Coordinates of C-alpha atoms and ligand atoms in Angstrom, one line a residue:
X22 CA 17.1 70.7 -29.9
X23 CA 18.3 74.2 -28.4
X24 CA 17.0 73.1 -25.4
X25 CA 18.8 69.8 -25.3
X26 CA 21.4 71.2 -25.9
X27 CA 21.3 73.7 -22.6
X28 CA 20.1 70.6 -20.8
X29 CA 23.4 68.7 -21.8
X30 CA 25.8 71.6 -20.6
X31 CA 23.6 72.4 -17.1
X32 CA 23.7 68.4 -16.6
X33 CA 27.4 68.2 -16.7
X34 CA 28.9 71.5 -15.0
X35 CA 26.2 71.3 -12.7
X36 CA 26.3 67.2 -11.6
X37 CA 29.5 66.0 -12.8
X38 CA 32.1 69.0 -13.5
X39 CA 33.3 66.1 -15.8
X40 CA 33.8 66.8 -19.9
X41 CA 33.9 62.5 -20.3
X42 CA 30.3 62.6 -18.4
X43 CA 29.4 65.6 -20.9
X44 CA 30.3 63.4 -23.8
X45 CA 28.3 60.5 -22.9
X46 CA 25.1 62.5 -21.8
X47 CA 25.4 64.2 -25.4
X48 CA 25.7 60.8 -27.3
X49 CA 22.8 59.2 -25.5
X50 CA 20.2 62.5 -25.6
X51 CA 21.4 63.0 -29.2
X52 CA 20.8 59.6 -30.6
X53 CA 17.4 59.9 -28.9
X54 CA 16.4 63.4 -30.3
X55 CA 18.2 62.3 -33.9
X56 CA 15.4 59.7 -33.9
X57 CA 12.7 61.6 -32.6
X58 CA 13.4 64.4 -35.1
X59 CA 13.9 62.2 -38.2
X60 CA 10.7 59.9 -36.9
X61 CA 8.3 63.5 -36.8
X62 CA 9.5 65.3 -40.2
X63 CA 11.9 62.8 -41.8
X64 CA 14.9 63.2 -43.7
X65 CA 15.0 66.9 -43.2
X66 CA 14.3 66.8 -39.7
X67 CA 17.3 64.4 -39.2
X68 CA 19.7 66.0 -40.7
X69 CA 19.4 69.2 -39.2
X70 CA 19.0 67.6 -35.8
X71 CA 22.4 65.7 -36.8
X72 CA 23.9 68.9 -38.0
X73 CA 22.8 70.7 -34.6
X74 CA 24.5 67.9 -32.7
X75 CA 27.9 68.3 -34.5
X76 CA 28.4 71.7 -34.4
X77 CA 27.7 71.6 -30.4
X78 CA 30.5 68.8 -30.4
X79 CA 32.7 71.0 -32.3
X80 CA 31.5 73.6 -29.7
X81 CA 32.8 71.3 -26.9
X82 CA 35.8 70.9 -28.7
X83 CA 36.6 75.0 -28.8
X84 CA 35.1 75.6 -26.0
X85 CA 37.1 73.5 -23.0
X86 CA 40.6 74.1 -24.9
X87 CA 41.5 71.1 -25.9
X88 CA 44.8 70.6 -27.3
X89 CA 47.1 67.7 -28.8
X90 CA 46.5 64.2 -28.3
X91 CA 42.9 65.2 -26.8
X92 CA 42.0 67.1 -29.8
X93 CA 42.3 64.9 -32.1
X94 CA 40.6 62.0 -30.4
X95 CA 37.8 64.3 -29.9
X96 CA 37.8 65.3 -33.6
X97 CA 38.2 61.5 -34.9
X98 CA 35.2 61.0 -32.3
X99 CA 33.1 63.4 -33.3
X100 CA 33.8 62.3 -37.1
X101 CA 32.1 58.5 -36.2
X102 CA 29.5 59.6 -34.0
X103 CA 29.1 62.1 -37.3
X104 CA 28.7 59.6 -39.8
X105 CA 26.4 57.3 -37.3
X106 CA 24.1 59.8 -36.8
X107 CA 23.8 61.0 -40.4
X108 CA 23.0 57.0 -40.9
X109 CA 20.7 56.9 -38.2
X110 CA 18.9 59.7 -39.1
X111 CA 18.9 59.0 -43.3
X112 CA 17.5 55.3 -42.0
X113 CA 15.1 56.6 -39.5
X114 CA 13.7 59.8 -41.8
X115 CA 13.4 57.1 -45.2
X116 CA 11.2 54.7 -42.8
X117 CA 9.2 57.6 -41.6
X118 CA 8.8 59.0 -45.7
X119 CA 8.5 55.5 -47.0
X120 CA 5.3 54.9 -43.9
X121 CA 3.7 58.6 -45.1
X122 CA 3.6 57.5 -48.7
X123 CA 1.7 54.5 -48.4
X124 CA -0.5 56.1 -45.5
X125 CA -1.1 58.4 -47.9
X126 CA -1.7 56.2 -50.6
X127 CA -4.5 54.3 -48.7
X128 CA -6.7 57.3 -48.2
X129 CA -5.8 58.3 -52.0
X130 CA -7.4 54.9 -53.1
X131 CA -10.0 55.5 -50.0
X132 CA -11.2 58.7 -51.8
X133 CA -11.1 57.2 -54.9
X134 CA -13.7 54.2 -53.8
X135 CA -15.5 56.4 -51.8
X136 CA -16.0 59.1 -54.9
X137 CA -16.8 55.7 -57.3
X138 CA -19.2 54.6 -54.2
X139 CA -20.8 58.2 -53.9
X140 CA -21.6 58.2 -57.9
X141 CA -23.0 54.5 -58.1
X142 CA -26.3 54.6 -59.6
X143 CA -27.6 52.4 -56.9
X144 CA -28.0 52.9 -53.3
X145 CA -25.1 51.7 -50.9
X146 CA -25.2 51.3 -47.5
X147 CA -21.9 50.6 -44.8
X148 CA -22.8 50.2 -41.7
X149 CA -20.9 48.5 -38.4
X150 CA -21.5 45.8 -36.5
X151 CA -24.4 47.4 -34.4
X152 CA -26.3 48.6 -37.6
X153 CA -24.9 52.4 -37.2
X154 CA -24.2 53.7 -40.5
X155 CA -20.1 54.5 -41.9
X156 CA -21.1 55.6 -45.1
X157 CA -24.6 56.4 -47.2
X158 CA -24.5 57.4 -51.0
X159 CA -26.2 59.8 -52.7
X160 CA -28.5 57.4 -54.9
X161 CA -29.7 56.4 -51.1
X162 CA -30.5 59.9 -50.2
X163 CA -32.3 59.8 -53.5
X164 CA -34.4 57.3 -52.6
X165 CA -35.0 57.4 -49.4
X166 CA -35.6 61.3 -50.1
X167 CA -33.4 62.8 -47.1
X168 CA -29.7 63.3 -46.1
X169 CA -27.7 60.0 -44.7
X170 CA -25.6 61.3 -41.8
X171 CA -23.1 58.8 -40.3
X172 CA -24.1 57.9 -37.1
X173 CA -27.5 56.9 -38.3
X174 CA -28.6 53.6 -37.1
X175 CA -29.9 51.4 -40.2
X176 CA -33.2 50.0 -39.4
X177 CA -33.8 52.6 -36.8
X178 CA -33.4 55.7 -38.2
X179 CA -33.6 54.7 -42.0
X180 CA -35.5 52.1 -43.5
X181 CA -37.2 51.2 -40.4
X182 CA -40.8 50.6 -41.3
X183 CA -42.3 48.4 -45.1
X184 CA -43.3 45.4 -45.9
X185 CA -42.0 41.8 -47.6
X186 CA -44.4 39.9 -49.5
X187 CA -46.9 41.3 -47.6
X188 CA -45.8 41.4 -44.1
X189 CA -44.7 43.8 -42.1
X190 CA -40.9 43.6 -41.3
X191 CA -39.2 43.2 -37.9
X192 CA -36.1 45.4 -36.9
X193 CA -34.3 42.2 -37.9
X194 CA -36.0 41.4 -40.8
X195 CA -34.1 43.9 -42.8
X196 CA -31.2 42.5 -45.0
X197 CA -28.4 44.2 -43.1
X198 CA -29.4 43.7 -39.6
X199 CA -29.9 39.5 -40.8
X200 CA -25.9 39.9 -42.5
X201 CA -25.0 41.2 -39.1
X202 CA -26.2 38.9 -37.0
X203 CA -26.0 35.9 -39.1
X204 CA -23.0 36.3 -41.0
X205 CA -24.7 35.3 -44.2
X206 CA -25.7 37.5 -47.3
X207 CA -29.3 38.2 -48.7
X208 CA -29.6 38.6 -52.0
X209 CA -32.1 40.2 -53.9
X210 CA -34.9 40.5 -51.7
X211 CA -37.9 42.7 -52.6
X212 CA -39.6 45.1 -49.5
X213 CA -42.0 47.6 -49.6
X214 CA -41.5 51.3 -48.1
X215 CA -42.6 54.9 -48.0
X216 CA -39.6 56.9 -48.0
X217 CA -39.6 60.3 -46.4
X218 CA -41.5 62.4 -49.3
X219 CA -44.1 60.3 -48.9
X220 CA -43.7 58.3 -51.6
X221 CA -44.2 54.5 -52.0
X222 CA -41.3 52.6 -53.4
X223 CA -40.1 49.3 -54.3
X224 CA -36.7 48.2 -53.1
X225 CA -34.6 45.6 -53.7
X226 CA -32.3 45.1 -51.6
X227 CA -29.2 42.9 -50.7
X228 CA -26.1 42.8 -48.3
X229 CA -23.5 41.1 -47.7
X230 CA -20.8 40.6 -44.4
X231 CA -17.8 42.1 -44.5
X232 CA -15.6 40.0 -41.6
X233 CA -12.2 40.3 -40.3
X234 CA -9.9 37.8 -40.5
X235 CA -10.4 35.6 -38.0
X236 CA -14.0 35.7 -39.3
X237 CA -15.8 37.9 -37.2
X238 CA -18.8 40.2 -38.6
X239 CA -17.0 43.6 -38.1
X240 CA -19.4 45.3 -40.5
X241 CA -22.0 44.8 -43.6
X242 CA -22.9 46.3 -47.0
X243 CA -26.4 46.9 -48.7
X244 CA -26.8 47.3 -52.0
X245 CA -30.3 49.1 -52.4
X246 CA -32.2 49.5 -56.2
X247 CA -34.8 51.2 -56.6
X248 CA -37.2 49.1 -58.6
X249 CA -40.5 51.1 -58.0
X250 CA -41.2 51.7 -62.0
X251 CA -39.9 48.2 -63.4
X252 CA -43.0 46.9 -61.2
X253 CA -45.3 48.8 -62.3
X254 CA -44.2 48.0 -65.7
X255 CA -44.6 43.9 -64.8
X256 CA -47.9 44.7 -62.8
X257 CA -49.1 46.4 -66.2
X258 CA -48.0 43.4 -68.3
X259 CA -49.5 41.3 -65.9
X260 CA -52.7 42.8 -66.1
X261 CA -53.0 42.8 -69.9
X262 CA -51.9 39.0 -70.2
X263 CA -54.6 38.2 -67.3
X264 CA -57.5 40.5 -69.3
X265 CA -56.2 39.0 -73.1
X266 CA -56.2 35.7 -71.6
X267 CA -59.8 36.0 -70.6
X268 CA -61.2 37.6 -73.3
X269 CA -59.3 34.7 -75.3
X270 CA -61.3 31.7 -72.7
X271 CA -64.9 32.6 -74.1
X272 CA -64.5 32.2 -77.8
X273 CA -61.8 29.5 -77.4
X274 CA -64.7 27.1 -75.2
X275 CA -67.3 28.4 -78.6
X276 CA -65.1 27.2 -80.8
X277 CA -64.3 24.1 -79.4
X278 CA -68.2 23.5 -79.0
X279 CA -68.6 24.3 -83.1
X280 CA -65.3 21.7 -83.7
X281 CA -67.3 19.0 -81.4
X282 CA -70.7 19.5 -83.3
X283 CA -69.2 20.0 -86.8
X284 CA -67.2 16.5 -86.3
X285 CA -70.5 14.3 -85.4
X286 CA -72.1 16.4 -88.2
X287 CA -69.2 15.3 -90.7
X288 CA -69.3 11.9 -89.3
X289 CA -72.1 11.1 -91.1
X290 CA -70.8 11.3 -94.7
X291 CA -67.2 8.8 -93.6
X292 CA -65.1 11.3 -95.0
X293 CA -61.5 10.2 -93.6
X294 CA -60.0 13.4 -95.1
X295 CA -62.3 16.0 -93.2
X296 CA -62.2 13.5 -90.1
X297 CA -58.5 13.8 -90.2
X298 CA -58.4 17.8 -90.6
X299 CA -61.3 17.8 -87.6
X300 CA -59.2 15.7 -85.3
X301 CA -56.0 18.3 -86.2
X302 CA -58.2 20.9 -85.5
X303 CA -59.6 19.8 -82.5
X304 CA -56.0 19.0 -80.9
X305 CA -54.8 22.5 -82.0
X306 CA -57.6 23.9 -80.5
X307 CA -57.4 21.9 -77.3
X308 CA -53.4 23.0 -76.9
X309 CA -54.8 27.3 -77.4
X310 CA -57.1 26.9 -74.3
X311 CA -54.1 24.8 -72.5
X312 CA -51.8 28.0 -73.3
X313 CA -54.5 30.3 -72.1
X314 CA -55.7 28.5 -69.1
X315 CA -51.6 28.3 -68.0
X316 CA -51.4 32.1 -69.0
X317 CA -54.5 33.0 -66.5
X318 CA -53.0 30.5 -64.0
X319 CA -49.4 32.0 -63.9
X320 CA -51.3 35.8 -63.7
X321 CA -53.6 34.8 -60.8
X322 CA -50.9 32.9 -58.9
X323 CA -48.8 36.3 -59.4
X324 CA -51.6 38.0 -58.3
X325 CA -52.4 36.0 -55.3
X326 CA -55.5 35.2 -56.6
X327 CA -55.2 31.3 -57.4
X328 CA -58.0 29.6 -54.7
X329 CA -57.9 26.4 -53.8
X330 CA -61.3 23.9 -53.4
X331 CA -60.1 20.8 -51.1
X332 CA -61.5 17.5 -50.6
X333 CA -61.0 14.3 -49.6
X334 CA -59.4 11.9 -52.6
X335 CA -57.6 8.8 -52.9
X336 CA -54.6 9.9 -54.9
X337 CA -54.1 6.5 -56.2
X338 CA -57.2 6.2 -58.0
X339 CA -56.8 9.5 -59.6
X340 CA -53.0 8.5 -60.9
X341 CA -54.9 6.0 -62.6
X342 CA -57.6 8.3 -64.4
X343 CA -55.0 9.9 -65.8
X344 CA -52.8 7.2 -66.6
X345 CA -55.5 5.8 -68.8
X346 CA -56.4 9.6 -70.4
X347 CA -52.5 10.2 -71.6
X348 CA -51.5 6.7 -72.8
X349 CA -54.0 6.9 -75.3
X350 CA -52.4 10.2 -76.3
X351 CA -48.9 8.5 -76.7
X352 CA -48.2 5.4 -79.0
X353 CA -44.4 5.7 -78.6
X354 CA -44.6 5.5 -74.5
X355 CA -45.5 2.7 -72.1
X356 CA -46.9 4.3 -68.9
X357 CA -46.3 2.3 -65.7
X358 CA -47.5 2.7 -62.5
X359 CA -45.1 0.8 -60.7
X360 CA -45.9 1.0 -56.7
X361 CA -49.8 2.4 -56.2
X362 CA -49.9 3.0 -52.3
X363 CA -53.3 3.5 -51.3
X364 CA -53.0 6.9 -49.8
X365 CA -55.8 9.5 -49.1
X366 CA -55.1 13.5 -49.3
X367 CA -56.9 16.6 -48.5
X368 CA -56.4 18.8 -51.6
X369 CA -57.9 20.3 -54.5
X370 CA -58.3 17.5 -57.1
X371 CA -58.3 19.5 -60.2
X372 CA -54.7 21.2 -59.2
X373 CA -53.2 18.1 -58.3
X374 CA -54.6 16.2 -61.5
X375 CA -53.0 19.6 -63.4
X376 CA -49.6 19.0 -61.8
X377 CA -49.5 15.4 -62.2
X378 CA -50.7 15.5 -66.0
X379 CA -48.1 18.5 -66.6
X380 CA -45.1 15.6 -65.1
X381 CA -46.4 12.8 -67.5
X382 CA -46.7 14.8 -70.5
X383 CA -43.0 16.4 -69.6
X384 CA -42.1 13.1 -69.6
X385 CA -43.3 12.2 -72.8
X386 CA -42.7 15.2 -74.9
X387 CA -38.9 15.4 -73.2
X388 CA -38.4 11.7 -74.2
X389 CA -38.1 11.6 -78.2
X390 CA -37.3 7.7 -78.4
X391 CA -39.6 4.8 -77.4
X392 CA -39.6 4.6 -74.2
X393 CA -41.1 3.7 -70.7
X394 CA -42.3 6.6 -68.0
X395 CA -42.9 5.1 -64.5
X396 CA -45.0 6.3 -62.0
X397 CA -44.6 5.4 -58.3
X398 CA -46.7 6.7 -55.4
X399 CA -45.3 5.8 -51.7
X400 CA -45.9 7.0 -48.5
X401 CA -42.8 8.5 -46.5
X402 CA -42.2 10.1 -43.6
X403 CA -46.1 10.9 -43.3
X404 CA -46.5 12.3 -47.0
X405 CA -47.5 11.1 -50.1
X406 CA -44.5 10.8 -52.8
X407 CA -45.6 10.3 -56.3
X408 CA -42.5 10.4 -58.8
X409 CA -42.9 10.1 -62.6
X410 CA -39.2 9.1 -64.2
X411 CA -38.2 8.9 -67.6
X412 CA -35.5 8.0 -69.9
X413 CA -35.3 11.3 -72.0
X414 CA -33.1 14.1 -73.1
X415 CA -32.4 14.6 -68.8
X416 CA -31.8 18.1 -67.4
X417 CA -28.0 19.6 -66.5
X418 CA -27.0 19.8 -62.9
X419 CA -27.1 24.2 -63.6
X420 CA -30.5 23.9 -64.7
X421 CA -32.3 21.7 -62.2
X422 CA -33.3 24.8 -60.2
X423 CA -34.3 27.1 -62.5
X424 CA -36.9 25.0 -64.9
X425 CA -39.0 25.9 -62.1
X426 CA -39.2 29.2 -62.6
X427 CA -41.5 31.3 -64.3
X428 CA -41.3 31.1 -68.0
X429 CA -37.8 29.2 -68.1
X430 CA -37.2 26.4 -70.7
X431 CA -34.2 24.8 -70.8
X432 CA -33.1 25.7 -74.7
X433 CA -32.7 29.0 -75.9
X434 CA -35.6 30.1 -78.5
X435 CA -33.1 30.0 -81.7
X436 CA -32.4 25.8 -81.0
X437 CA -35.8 25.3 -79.8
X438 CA -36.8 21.8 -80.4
X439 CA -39.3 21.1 -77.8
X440 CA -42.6 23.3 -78.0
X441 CA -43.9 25.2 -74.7
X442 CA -43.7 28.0 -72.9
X443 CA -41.7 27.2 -69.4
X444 CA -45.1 28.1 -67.4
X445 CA -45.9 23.7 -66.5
X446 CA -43.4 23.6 -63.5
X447 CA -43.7 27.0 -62.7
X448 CA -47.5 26.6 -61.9
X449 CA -47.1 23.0 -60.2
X450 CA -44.7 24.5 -58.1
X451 CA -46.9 26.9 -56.9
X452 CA -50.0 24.3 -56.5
X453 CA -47.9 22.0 -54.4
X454 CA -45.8 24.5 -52.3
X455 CA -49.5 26.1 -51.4
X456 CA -50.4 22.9 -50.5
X457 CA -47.2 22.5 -48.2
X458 CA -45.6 19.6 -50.0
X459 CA -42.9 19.9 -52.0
X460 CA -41.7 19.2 -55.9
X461 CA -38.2 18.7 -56.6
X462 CA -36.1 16.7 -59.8
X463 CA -33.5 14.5 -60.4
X464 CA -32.0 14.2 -63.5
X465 CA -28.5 13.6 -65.4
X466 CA -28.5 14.9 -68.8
X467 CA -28.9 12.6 -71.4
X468 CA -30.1 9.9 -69.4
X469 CA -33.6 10.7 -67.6
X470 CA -35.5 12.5 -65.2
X471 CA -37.4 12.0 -62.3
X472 CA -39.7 14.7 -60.9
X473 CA -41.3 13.5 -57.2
X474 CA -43.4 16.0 -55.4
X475 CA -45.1 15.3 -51.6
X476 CA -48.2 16.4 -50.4
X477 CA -49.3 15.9 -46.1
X478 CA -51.2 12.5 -46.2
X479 CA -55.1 12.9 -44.5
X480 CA -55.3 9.4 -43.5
Ligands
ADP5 P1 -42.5 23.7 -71.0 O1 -42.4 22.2 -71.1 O2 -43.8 24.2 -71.5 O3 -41.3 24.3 -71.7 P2 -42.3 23.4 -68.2 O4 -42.4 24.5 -67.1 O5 -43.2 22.3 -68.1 O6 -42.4 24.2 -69.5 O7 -40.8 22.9 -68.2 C1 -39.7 23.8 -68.1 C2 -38.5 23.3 -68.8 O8 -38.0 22.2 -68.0 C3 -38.7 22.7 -70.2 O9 -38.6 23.7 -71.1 C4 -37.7 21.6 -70.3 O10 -36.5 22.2 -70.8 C5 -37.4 21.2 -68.9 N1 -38.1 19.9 -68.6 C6 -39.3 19.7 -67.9 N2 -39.6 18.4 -67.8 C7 -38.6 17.7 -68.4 C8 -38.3 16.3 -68.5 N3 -39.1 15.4 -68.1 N4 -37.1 16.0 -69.2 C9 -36.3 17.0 -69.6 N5 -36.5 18.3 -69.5 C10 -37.6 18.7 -68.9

């Protein structure tokens, strides 16, 4: 300001010898330096520079001896230019305050997320649009066992070598290198890794884009949980329903053997009563080794230990075989098999005639009125299409999806109505995905199901 102030008086003795020149270099630097000032340390800065600026114009004033009319147009000049400046520089210094506050109320809440972010008992990753990491928690150092330094490149430097269901992942196999190049999130998928202690872990990871406006990947986010202990805890449980199951096969197939002989033994004396309880006993018995043989099913499929013996059959005929074993087990339900294409498949008979029976006795269990279930089997688009629709209870849109999960039934335990255990579609699932078909529903609630699944024709 001192300085522009020298400037102003070597300027005009120097170049113009003129006090008018003088004036109007003085308004024009001053209004600049007013704003500079006011715009670098606000209101104080303004005012001081505006108070600096008057008392030079009062300077002029005394200094070059100005007297009468002169005087005082210099004075009422010096007064306006006064009060504009003071404006200027209250306007100028608020903007620049008013700007500081909210800059520094971003990096306030900026702390504050990253401080919530840094104490999250899961693992976060930020990283930009070419994978190098912003920002790393410290539940990620935790499991990963070593320091996250920005700069890092996700993929590359961290997380950069484990496995997904099996297989060894690609450097864009990892869930935040497929957000950021695909745009899309990944949820919840389950890898394999040894972090840097050496230790195997379980991660379950998921990210998610974060784009700019006009849509653009400009960065991604990875949630990371460490799920190491939860599957040891499932792979335990698994392990003690697959060895209970199978200790619970043998005596199960003894008793049913004792059930068979005692009933032709008690045959002989046409005792309806003991007939009846032999009969109940029997098809109590018969639904124990259906829950056990489901239980060792679902623990060998999770496992990876289901195998598959495949032949040549004519699906047709073997709809038929089973139509004519379950309609004698209903009196309520007319079977129908409506369209019988002749179709030949290469598949494992047994597992097909399990996923087939497990859709027909859905049907009739989920279908508490007398009613029809028909059975169709077409060919289309080179597969095999067998549906089995009733005229039941129906499944909601939400629940479609899920029933084929493991151990999902539609009603809550308290209001359960229907008896089973939610492992039927979770098994034929399985059986027909590993056979590369597929198994799918169609329902309304209240009004019916259909359940089709495909399998690759073999003609
Ligand atoms: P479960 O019948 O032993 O409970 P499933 O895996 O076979 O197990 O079926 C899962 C759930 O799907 C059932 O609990 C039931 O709620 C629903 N569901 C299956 N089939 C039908 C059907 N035909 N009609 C209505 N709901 C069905």
């Amino acid at each position: 300001m001192i300085g522009a102030v020298v400037l102003s008086e070597a300027i005009s003795y120097l170049a113009f010898h003129d006090p008018n020149a003088v004036g109007l270099i003085a308004i024009f630097l001053f209004i600049a330096l007013i704003i500079y000032f006011a715009f670098r340390t606000g209101l104080r800065g303004g005012f001081i520079a505006v108070a600096i600026t008057i008392f030079y114009y009062l300077y002029i004033i005394d200094s070059r001896d100005y007297t009468g009319a002169q005087f005082i147009t210099s004075i009422q000049t010096t007064a306006v230019l006064g009060v504009l400046y003071v404006l200027l520089a209250w306007i100028i210094g608020w903007l620049k305050q008013t700007i500081d506050l909210l800059i520094e109320q971003e990096a306030n809440e900026k702390r504050k997320l990253q401080a919530i972010v840094q104490q999250l008992p899961v693992g976060v990753i930020v990283a930009d649009n070419n994978g190098t990491i912003i920002h790393g928690n410290q539940q990620l150092e935790k499991i990963l066992g070593r320091k996250i330094r920005e700069g890092l490149v996700a993929g590359r430097d961290i997380i950069a070598k484990g496995t997904h269901n099996g297989k060894e992942v690609g450097p864009s196999g990892w869930p935040l290198a497929h957000t950021l190049t695909t745009g899309k999130p990944v949820i919840d998928k389950e890898f394999k890794i040894q972090n840097d202690k050496g230790k195997d872990v379980v991660l379950q990871i998921s990210a998610s884009p974060i784009k700019s406006r006009s849509g653009k990947v400009i960065a991604a986010a990875a949630i990371i949980n460490d799920i190491t202990q939860q599957k040891e805890l499932e792979t335990r449980k698994d392990d003690f329903v697959n060895m209970a199951s199978h200790e619970l096969k043998t005596p199960i197939t003894s008793m049913k053997l004792y059930i068979d002989s005692l009933s032709i033994s008690l045959g002989k004396y046409n005792d309806e009563r003991a007939t009846k309880i032999m009969h109940n006993l029997k098809g109590q018995t018969d639904k124990l080794q259906k829950l056990v043989n489901d239980l060792l099913d679902v623990s060998r499929l999770q496992t990876g230990k289901l195998g598959f013996e495949k032949e040549d059959f004519r699906l047709d005929t073997l709809i038929s075989e089973i139509i004519e074993v379950l309609q004698d087990s209903t009196k309520k339900h007319t079977i129908v098999y409506a369209k019988k294409a002749a179709v030949k498949v290469y598949a494992d008979k047994f597992r097909i005639y399990q996923v087939i029976t497990n859709l027909v006795t859905n049907a009739i269990k989920y279908s508490p009125q007398e009613s029809s279930i028909t059975i169709n089997l077409v060919r289309k688009q080179g597969k095999a299409v067998v549906s089995v629709t009733d005229s039941g209870i129906g499944i909601a849109k939400d629940q479609q999806k899920r029933i084929f999960e493991r151990l999902y039934q539609v009603a809550d335990m308290k209001e359960k109505t229907y008896p089973g255990f939610g492992m039927g579609l979770f098994i034929s699932k399985e059986i027909i995905r590993r056979h590369k078909g597929t198994i799918w529903v169609e329902s309304e609630k209240g009004k019916g199901s259909t359940f089709y699944f495909s399998l690759p024709l073999n003609t």
